């Protein structure tokens, strides 16, 4: 008996429709699934925020160099510029609070130290006086503060150099009206805002296989987002495990034998089942990838990450479909399926651990579905 391609495609689409209705026919199941999606969004959002914070060093900051007009305190131009520059430093998480709050945070080790921009900061800069510009508060014996202070001072160097150079320039021209100094300030501003003169350091990644070089901006939060990717892989595996439970239920209730009588081919039935599972997985994938793209500021990575997520979901679907073929009991399927999810999750963690610890013997776990997913997730983020 010859079967047309149209009838095969129709069988697959019918199976997808039936599978989705079987999974979602119960209102309780629908509510649980929607709540799971919502909960996952909140958890993923919180984890991404935490990843951004944990990848930076928390420091406190107080700006006392302000001017008061009509009872309103306004930061001076130089101090405001310094604060803005500090907020752009990728290594710092700048927390602006009052003195008492920052002292309590320092005692609890919630911040490494805090800096106070002293009154008269701008005036001293213009006069060439570099004493008592900044006051540092730290825990006694904390050696890391000296490194943090060097980074902090680096943001001051531009202002110091501009003021010193402007003063020398005005002195050479013997300009007493300070017009030359103002002209120099304007020239320095234009030079800094010109992209052709934007000085910065690039991280060079050398590919030893083909000799090419890539210049990429790597964010420290990527390490933490690998953990989030691993958690997503585990959660998605559990959702797929749950989605295949009805296949075992069909077998126990005798529905599978009735389907065989209907002349629907076995592989059409399996493809329809996989299709329905991928549709359910798509919802979680979109939530996860949207959060990642938003916090990494890489919306262009959405498509590639979505394809990666669907490819991972397809691999896990095939594993659980195979499990339904060899396990007949519904309870046995749930038991072995849960063990499989835990083993895959552990393999992903060991793969991540191998990268962090540079342990080559753990690289074998990159060939597991979860390890492969985490590795490709990182590749897309840093190479997009």
Tab-separated table of C-alpha atoms in Angstrom:
chain	number	residue	atom	x	y	z
A	1	UNK	CA	0.000	0.000	0.000
A	2	UNK	CA	1.554	3.303	-1.104
A	3	UNK	CA	1.398	6.229	1.345
A	4	UNK	CA	1.607	9.774	-0.079
A	5	UNK	CA	3.789	12.499	1.402
A	6	UNK	CA	0.675	14.572	2.043
A	7	UNK	CA	-0.915	11.880	4.209
A	8	UNK	CA	2.342	11.397	6.146
A	9	UNK	CA	2.588	15.117	6.882
A	10	UNK	CA	-1.058	15.136	7.878
A	11	UNK	CA	-0.459	12.226	10.270
A	12	UNK	CA	2.470	14.083	11.856
A	13	UNK	CA	0.452	17.290	12.291
A	14	UNK	CA	-2.484	15.342	13.732
A	15	UNK	CA	-0.158	13.623	16.176
A	16	UNK	CA	1.282	16.991	17.256
A	17	UNK	CA	-2.228	18.320	17.822
A	18	UNK	CA	-3.325	15.218	19.744
A	19	UNK	CA	-0.158	15.181	21.859
A	20	UNK	CA	-0.527	18.816	22.834
A	21	UNK	CA	-4.176	18.284	23.741
A	22	UNK	CA	-3.299	15.247	25.844
A	23	UNK	CA	-0.677	17.174	27.770
A	24	UNK	CA	-2.734	20.343	28.165
A	25	UNK	CA	-6.244	18.910	28.474
A	26	UNK	CA	-6.170	19.132	32.242
A	27	UNK	CA	-6.679	22.664	33.599
A	28	UNK	CA	-4.506	21.861	36.585
A	29	UNK	CA	-1.664	20.881	34.279
A	30	UNK	CA	-2.059	24.089	32.270
A	31	UNK	CA	-2.013	26.203	35.432
A	32	UNK	CA	1.077	24.385	36.726
A	33	UNK	CA	2.847	24.845	33.378
A	34	UNK	CA	2.013	28.565	33.214
A	35	UNK	CA	3.112	29.050	36.815
A	36	UNK	CA	6.324	27.191	35.995
A	37	UNK	CA	6.989	29.506	33.052
A	38	UNK	CA	6.291	32.575	35.209
A	39	UNK	CA	8.446	31.261	38.051
A	40	UNK	CA	11.231	30.443	35.637
A	41	UNK	CA	11.074	33.982	34.245
A	42	UNK	CA	11.373	35.488	37.734
A	43	UNK	CA	14.191	33.118	38.712
A	44	UNK	CA	16.050	33.654	35.426
A	45	UNK	CA	15.644	37.416	35.758
A	46	UNK	CA	16.964	37.358	39.339
A	47	UNK	CA	19.887	35.106	38.431
A	48	UNK	CA	20.890	37.353	35.545
A	49	UNK	CA	20.789	40.400	37.830
A	50	UNK	CA	22.871	38.508	40.386
A	51	UNK	CA	25.321	37.493	37.662
A	52	UNK	CA	25.820	41.127	36.729
A	53	UNK	CA	26.436	42.110	40.351
A	54	UNK	CA	28.602	39.133	41.315
A	55	UNK	CA	30.912	39.724	38.370
A	56	UNK	CA	31.809	43.187	39.730
A	57	UNK	CA	33.617	44.389	42.850
A	58	UNK	CA	31.305	46.405	45.137
A	59	UNK	CA	32.724	49.722	46.347
A	60	UNK	CA	31.058	52.676	48.065
A	61	UNK	CA	31.210	56.296	46.945
A	62	UNK	CA	30.315	59.644	48.531
A	63	UNK	CA	30.596	62.946	46.683
A	64	UNK	CA	31.055	65.902	49.031
A	65	UNK	CA	32.253	68.336	46.350
A	66	UNK	CA	28.934	70.062	45.763
A	67	UNK	CA	27.699	73.614	45.329
A	68	UNK	CA	24.527	74.884	46.941
A	69	UNK	CA	22.094	77.165	45.148
A	70	UNK	CA	18.721	78.049	46.645
A	71	UNK	CA	19.095	75.186	49.084
A	72	UNK	CA	19.725	72.628	46.312
A	73	UNK	CA	23.078	70.829	46.311
A	74	UNK	CA	24.606	70.194	42.884
A	75	UNK	CA	27.862	68.268	42.255
A	76	UNK	CA	30.662	70.217	40.607
A	77	UNK	CA	31.466	69.388	36.989
A	78	UNK	CA	34.740	67.605	37.816
A	79	UNK	CA	33.311	65.486	40.630
A	80	UNK	CA	30.226	64.585	38.586
A	81	UNK	CA	32.431	63.555	35.665
A	82	UNK	CA	34.529	61.355	37.964
A	83	UNK	CA	31.411	59.656	39.375
A	84	UNK	CA	30.059	59.014	35.872
A	85	UNK	CA	33.383	57.524	34.764
A	86	UNK	CA	33.501	55.224	37.797
A	87	UNK	CA	30.048	53.877	36.928
A	88	UNK	CA	31.381	52.844	33.511
A	89	UNK	CA	34.262	50.796	34.955
A	90	UNK	CA	33.334	47.154	34.302
A	91	UNK	CA	35.227	45.927	37.371
A	92	UNK	CA	33.294	48.174	39.787
A	93	UNK	CA	29.792	48.023	41.196
A	94	UNK	CA	29.538	51.582	42.537
A	95	UNK	CA	27.155	52.060	45.468
A	96	UNK	CA	26.327	55.662	46.407
A	97	UNK	CA	25.014	55.907	49.969
A	98	UNK	CA	25.502	58.086	53.039
A	99	UNK	CA	28.462	57.675	55.391
A	100	UNK	CA	26.658	55.636	58.078
A	101	UNK	CA	25.216	53.167	55.552
A	102	UNK	CA	28.556	52.616	53.853
A	103	UNK	CA	30.314	52.121	57.213
A	104	UNK	CA	27.806	49.395	58.138
A	105	UNK	CA	28.233	47.755	54.719
A	106	UNK	CA	32.008	47.848	55.154
A	107	UNK	CA	31.791	46.230	58.599
A	108	UNK	CA	29.603	43.462	57.153
A	109	UNK	CA	32.057	43.070	54.249
A	110	UNK	CA	29.302	43.868	51.758
A	111	UNK	CA	31.735	46.286	50.092
A	112	UNK	CA	35.537	46.127	49.881
A	113	UNK	CA	36.001	49.814	50.669
A	114	UNK	CA	34.434	53.187	50.023
A	115	UNK	CA	35.806	56.462	48.704
A	116	UNK	CA	34.898	60.037	49.599
A	117	UNK	CA	35.378	62.817	47.037
A	118	UNK	CA	36.338	65.616	49.405
A	119	UNK	CA	34.996	69.152	49.377
A	120	UNK	CA	37.015	71.377	47.049
A	121	UNK	CA	37.961	68.560	44.665
A	122	UNK	CA	37.391	70.613	41.512
A	123	UNK	CA	39.024	73.760	42.913
A	124	UNK	CA	42.152	71.865	43.965
A	125	UNK	CA	42.433	70.199	40.561
A	126	UNK	CA	42.417	73.567	38.799
A	127	UNK	CA	44.965	74.968	41.251
A	128	UNK	CA	47.252	71.998	40.685
A	129	UNK	CA	46.952	70.839	44.305
A	130	UNK	CA	46.680	67.017	44.348
A	131	UNK	CA	46.582	66.581	48.141
A	132	UNK	CA	43.522	65.372	50.055
A	133	UNK	CA	41.386	64.950	46.951
A	134	UNK	CA	40.045	61.512	47.917
A	135	UNK	CA	39.675	59.759	51.279
A	136	UNK	CA	39.634	55.957	51.375
A	137	UNK	CA	37.894	53.882	54.070
A	138	UNK	CA	38.856	50.227	54.277
A	139	UNK	CA	39.148	47.263	56.616
A	140	UNK	CA	42.580	47.036	58.203
A	141	UNK	CA	44.828	44.533	56.433
A	142	UNK	CA	42.798	44.259	53.223
A	143	UNK	CA	45.528	44.120	50.570
A	144	UNK	CA	43.107	44.227	47.639
A	145	UNK	CA	42.192	47.875	48.280
A	146	UNK	CA	45.521	49.089	46.894
A	147	UNK	CA	44.654	47.499	43.539
A	148	UNK	CA	41.146	48.963	43.629
A	149	UNK	CA	42.591	52.378	44.447
A	150	UNK	CA	44.864	52.163	41.403
A	151	UNK	CA	41.807	51.552	39.218
A	152	UNK	CA	40.025	54.438	40.948
A	153	UNK	CA	43.022	56.743	40.448
A	154	UNK	CA	43.148	55.769	36.788
A	155	UNK	CA	39.771	57.457	36.306
A	156	UNK	CA	41.207	60.635	37.857
A	157	UNK	CA	44.289	60.725	35.648
A	158	UNK	CA	42.470	62.229	32.668
A	159	UNK	CA	41.199	65.158	34.733
A	160	UNK	CA	44.615	65.695	36.364
A	161	UNK	CA	46.444	65.597	33.021
A	162	UNK	CA	43.972	67.966	31.369
A	163	UNK	CA	44.240	70.511	34.196
A	164	UNK	CA	48.039	70.338	34.291
A	165	UNK	CA	48.358	70.635	30.516
A	166	UNK	CA	45.831	73.479	30.339
A	167	UNK	CA	47.738	75.403	32.992
A	168	UNK	CA	51.046	74.915	31.179
A	169	UNK	CA	49.439	75.875	27.866
A	170	UNK	CA	48.023	79.088	29.340
A	171	UNK	CA	51.393	79.873	30.963
A	172	UNK	CA	53.262	79.480	27.667
A	173	UNK	CA	50.835	81.836	25.904
A	174	UNK	CA	50.937	84.189	28.920
A	175	UNK	CA	47.147	84.247	28.898
A	176	UNK	CA	45.856	86.027	31.982
A	177	UNK	CA	42.202	86.049	30.914
A	178	UNK	CA	42.124	82.205	30.832
A	179	UNK	CA	40.686	82.235	27.289
A	180	UNK	CA	43.440	79.904	26.072
A	181	UNK	CA	42.692	77.560	28.945
A	182	UNK	CA	39.007	77.405	28.001
A	183	UNK	CA	39.964	76.787	24.365
A	184	UNK	CA	42.177	73.923	25.469
A	185	UNK	CA	39.329	72.408	27.528
A	186	UNK	CA	37.076	72.520	24.471
A	187	UNK	CA	39.761	70.957	22.267
A	188	UNK	CA	40.386	68.158	24.791
A	189	UNK	CA	36.642	67.471	24.986
A	190	UNK	CA	36.303	67.260	21.205
A	191	UNK	CA	39.340	65.002	21.013
A	192	UNK	CA	37.947	62.653	23.650
A	193	UNK	CA	34.517	62.442	22.009
A	194	UNK	CA	36.035	61.671	18.604
A	195	UNK	CA	35.843	57.939	17.930
A	196	UNK	CA	39.051	58.053	15.900
A	197	UNK	CA	40.944	58.937	19.087
A	198	UNK	CA	39.207	56.517	21.425
A	199	UNK	CA	41.926	54.749	23.382
A	200	UNK	CA	41.034	51.416	24.958
A	201	UNK	CA	42.401	47.970	25.587
A	202	UNK	CA	41.136	45.002	23.608
A	203	UNK	CA	41.370	41.393	24.706
A	204	UNK	CA	43.012	39.312	22.017
A	205	UNK	CA	41.869	35.735	21.529
A	206	UNK	CA	44.341	33.815	19.396
A	207	UNK	CA	43.013	30.830	17.487
A	208	UNK	CA	46.030	28.520	17.219
A	209	UNK	CA	44.273	26.233	14.741
A	210	UNK	CA	44.119	28.664	11.852
A	211	UNK	CA	46.196	31.608	13.014
A	212	UNK	CA	43.289	34.062	13.051
A	213	UNK	CA	42.821	36.618	15.790
A	214	UNK	CA	39.598	37.953	17.250
A	215	UNK	CA	39.176	41.117	19.308
A	216	UNK	CA	36.317	40.617	21.690
A	217	UNK	CA	34.922	42.321	24.758
A	218	UNK	CA	34.535	39.694	27.474
A	219	UNK	CA	32.304	40.339	30.466
A	220	UNK	CA	33.136	38.639	33.779
A	221	UNK	CA	29.429	37.904	34.269
A	222	UNK	CA	29.720	35.313	31.478
A	223	UNK	CA	31.164	32.857	34.015
A	224	UNK	CA	28.063	33.173	36.166
A	225	UNK	CA	25.748	32.957	33.175
A	226	UNK	CA	27.237	29.575	32.344
A	227	UNK	CA	25.755	28.399	35.640
A	228	UNK	CA	22.381	29.853	34.606
A	229	UNK	CA	22.647	28.050	31.256
A	230	UNK	CA	23.342	24.789	33.119
A	231	UNK	CA	20.290	25.308	35.353
A	232	UNK	CA	18.147	26.058	32.310
A	233	UNK	CA	19.314	22.846	30.648
A	234	UNK	CA	18.289	20.851	33.730
A	235	UNK	CA	14.881	22.544	33.966
A	236	UNK	CA	14.218	22.065	30.256
A	237	UNK	CA	15.129	18.388	30.618
A	238	UNK	CA	12.584	18.011	33.421
A	239	UNK	CA	9.892	19.660	31.278
A	240	UNK	CA	10.650	17.260	28.421
A	241	UNK	CA	10.630	14.343	30.875
A	242	UNK	CA	7.175	15.407	32.032
A	243	UNK	CA	5.978	15.889	28.443
A	244	UNK	CA	6.762	12.251	27.552
A	245	UNK	CA	4.881	10.723	30.483
A	246	UNK	CA	1.679	10.494	28.474
A	247	UNK	CA	3.428	8.148	26.008
A	248	UNK	CA	3.835	5.575	28.784
A	249	UNK	CA	0.278	6.280	29.957
A	250	UNK	CA	-1.001	5.534	26.435
A	251	UNK	CA	0.778	2.194	26.503
A	252	UNK	CA	-0.573	1.235	29.945
A	253	UNK	CA	-4.127	2.257	28.999
A	254	UNK	CA	-4.017	0.351	25.704
A	255	UNK	CA	-4.355	3.479	23.568
A	256	UNK	CA	-1.129	2.705	21.699
A	257	UNK	CA	-2.538	-0.531	20.263
A	258	UNK	CA	-5.620	1.309	19.038
A	259	UNK	CA	-3.386	3.830	17.250
A	260	UNK	CA	-1.573	0.964	15.517
A	261	UNK	CA	-4.883	-0.276	14.117
A	262	UNK	CA	-5.467	3.147	12.522
A	263	UNK	CA	-2.614	2.448	10.036
A	264	UNK	CA	-0.573	5.453	11.244
A	265	UNK	CA	3.119	4.660	10.782
A	266	UNK	CA	5.251	4.429	13.918
A	267	UNK	CA	7.771	7.016	12.786
A	268	UNK	CA	4.997	9.502	11.936
A	269	UNK	CA	3.702	9.040	15.477
A	270	UNK	CA	7.194	9.565	16.929
A	271	UNK	CA	7.853	12.674	14.827
A	272	UNK	CA	4.528	14.136	15.918
A	273	UNK	CA	5.387	13.442	19.553
A	274	UNK	CA	8.791	15.113	19.197
A	275	UNK	CA	7.170	18.091	17.467
A	276	UNK	CA	4.728	18.648	20.322
A	277	UNK	CA	7.533	18.465	22.894
A	278	UNK	CA	9.605	21.025	20.960
A	279	UNK	CA	6.624	23.404	20.893
A	280	UNK	CA	6.322	23.168	24.689
A	281	UNK	CA	10.089	23.657	25.053
A	282	UNK	CA	9.938	26.743	22.861
A	283	UNK	CA	8.127	28.735	25.562
A	284	UNK	CA	10.826	28.207	28.181
A	285	UNK	CA	13.549	28.772	25.603
A	286	UNK	CA	12.150	32.165	24.595
A	287	UNK	CA	11.919	33.261	28.264
A	288	UNK	CA	15.489	32.169	29.025
A	289	UNK	CA	17.052	33.653	25.885
A	290	UNK	CA	15.155	36.948	26.242
A	291	UNK	CA	16.566	37.426	29.747
A	292	UNK	CA	20.098	36.547	28.637
A	293	UNK	CA	20.008	38.872	25.611
A	294	UNK	CA	18.574	41.715	27.689
A	295	UNK	CA	21.222	41.575	30.423
A	296	UNK	CA	24.152	40.885	28.096
A	297	UNK	CA	22.897	43.614	25.725
A	298	UNK	CA	23.218	41.240	22.781
A	299	UNK	CA	19.798	41.159	21.071
A	300	UNK	CA	21.517	39.968	17.885
A	301	UNK	CA	22.322	36.681	19.653
A	302	UNK	CA	18.624	35.806	20.122
A	303	UNK	CA	18.225	33.778	16.916
A	304	UNK	CA	21.371	31.696	17.342
A	305	UNK	CA	20.656	31.030	21.021
A	306	UNK	CA	17.101	29.971	20.157
A	307	UNK	CA	18.375	27.509	17.540
A	308	UNK	CA	20.885	26.179	20.088
A	309	UNK	CA	18.141	25.719	22.671
A	310	UNK	CA	15.883	23.899	20.209
A	311	UNK	CA	18.779	21.663	19.114
A	312	UNK	CA	19.411	20.779	22.764
A	313	UNK	CA	15.699	20.128	23.305
A	314	UNK	CA	15.695	17.828	20.259
A	315	UNK	CA	18.625	15.803	21.655
A	316	UNK	CA	16.945	15.415	25.039
A	317	UNK	CA	13.640	14.530	23.335
A	318	UNK	CA	15.307	11.718	21.406
A	319	UNK	CA	16.851	10.370	24.619
A	320	UNK	CA	13.514	10.276	26.431
A	321	UNK	CA	11.741	8.881	23.371
A	322	UNK	CA	14.277	6.064	23.370
A	323	UNK	CA	13.636	5.588	27.087
A	324	UNK	CA	9.890	5.193	26.457
A	325	UNK	CA	10.718	2.421	23.967
A	326	UNK	CA	12.692	0.317	26.443
A	327	UNK	CA	10.762	1.078	29.637
A	328	UNK	CA	7.167	-0.113	29.762
A	329	UNK	CA	6.067	0.997	33.213
A	330	UNK	CA	4.985	4.580	33.867
A	331	UNK	CA	6.630	4.599	37.317
A	332	UNK	CA	9.853	3.073	35.957
A	333	UNK	CA	9.971	5.736	33.248
A	334	UNK	CA	9.699	8.534	35.801
A	335	UNK	CA	12.379	6.961	37.995
A	336	UNK	CA	14.909	6.323	35.228
A	337	UNK	CA	14.065	9.649	33.595
A	338	UNK	CA	14.778	11.571	36.799
A	339	UNK	CA	18.094	9.738	37.199
A	340	UNK	CA	18.969	10.582	33.580
A	341	UNK	CA	18.234	14.285	34.146
A	342	UNK	CA	20.428	14.346	37.254
A	343	UNK	CA	23.283	12.555	35.461
A	344	UNK	CA	23.086	14.960	32.516
A	345	UNK	CA	22.985	17.918	34.907
A	346	UNK	CA	26.062	16.628	36.737
A	347	UNK	CA	27.888	16.204	33.428
A	348	UNK	CA	27.161	19.826	32.540
A	349	UNK	CA	28.481	20.988	35.929
A	350	UNK	CA	31.663	18.926	35.529
A	351	UNK	CA	32.138	20.367	32.041
A	352	UNK	CA	31.876	23.890	33.444
A	353	UNK	CA	34.205	22.964	36.307
A	354	UNK	CA	36.760	21.693	33.809
A	355	UNK	CA	36.851	25.103	32.119
A	356	UNK	CA	37.130	27.032	35.401
A	357	UNK	CA	39.813	24.768	36.901
A	358	UNK	CA	41.504	24.133	33.526
A	359	UNK	CA	41.288	20.396	34.200
A	360	UNK	CA	41.765	18.679	30.838
A	361	UNK	CA	40.502	15.313	32.086
A	362	UNK	CA	37.045	16.873	32.605
A	363	UNK	CA	36.819	17.941	28.952
A	364	UNK	CA	35.250	14.576	28.139
A	365	UNK	CA	31.996	15.886	29.645
A	366	UNK	CA	31.783	18.484	26.860
A	367	UNK	CA	30.513	15.670	24.640
A	368	UNK	CA	27.396	15.208	26.801
A	369	UNK	CA	24.251	17.145	25.791
A	370	UNK	CA	24.442	19.536	28.766
A	371	UNK	CA	28.193	20.063	28.415
A	372	UNK	CA	27.784	20.715	24.687
A	373	UNK	CA	24.953	23.183	25.356
A	374	UNK	CA	27.018	25.217	27.866
A	375	UNK	CA	30.073	25.280	25.592
A	376	UNK	CA	28.097	26.457	22.543
A	377	UNK	CA	26.226	28.975	24.705
A	378	UNK	CA	29.565	30.580	25.622
A	379	UNK	CA	30.800	30.463	22.011
A	380	UNK	CA	27.755	32.362	20.785
A	381	UNK	CA	27.976	35.036	23.517
A	382	UNK	CA	31.664	35.850	22.960
A	383	UNK	CA	31.714	35.502	19.169
A	384	UNK	CA	28.492	37.293	18.259
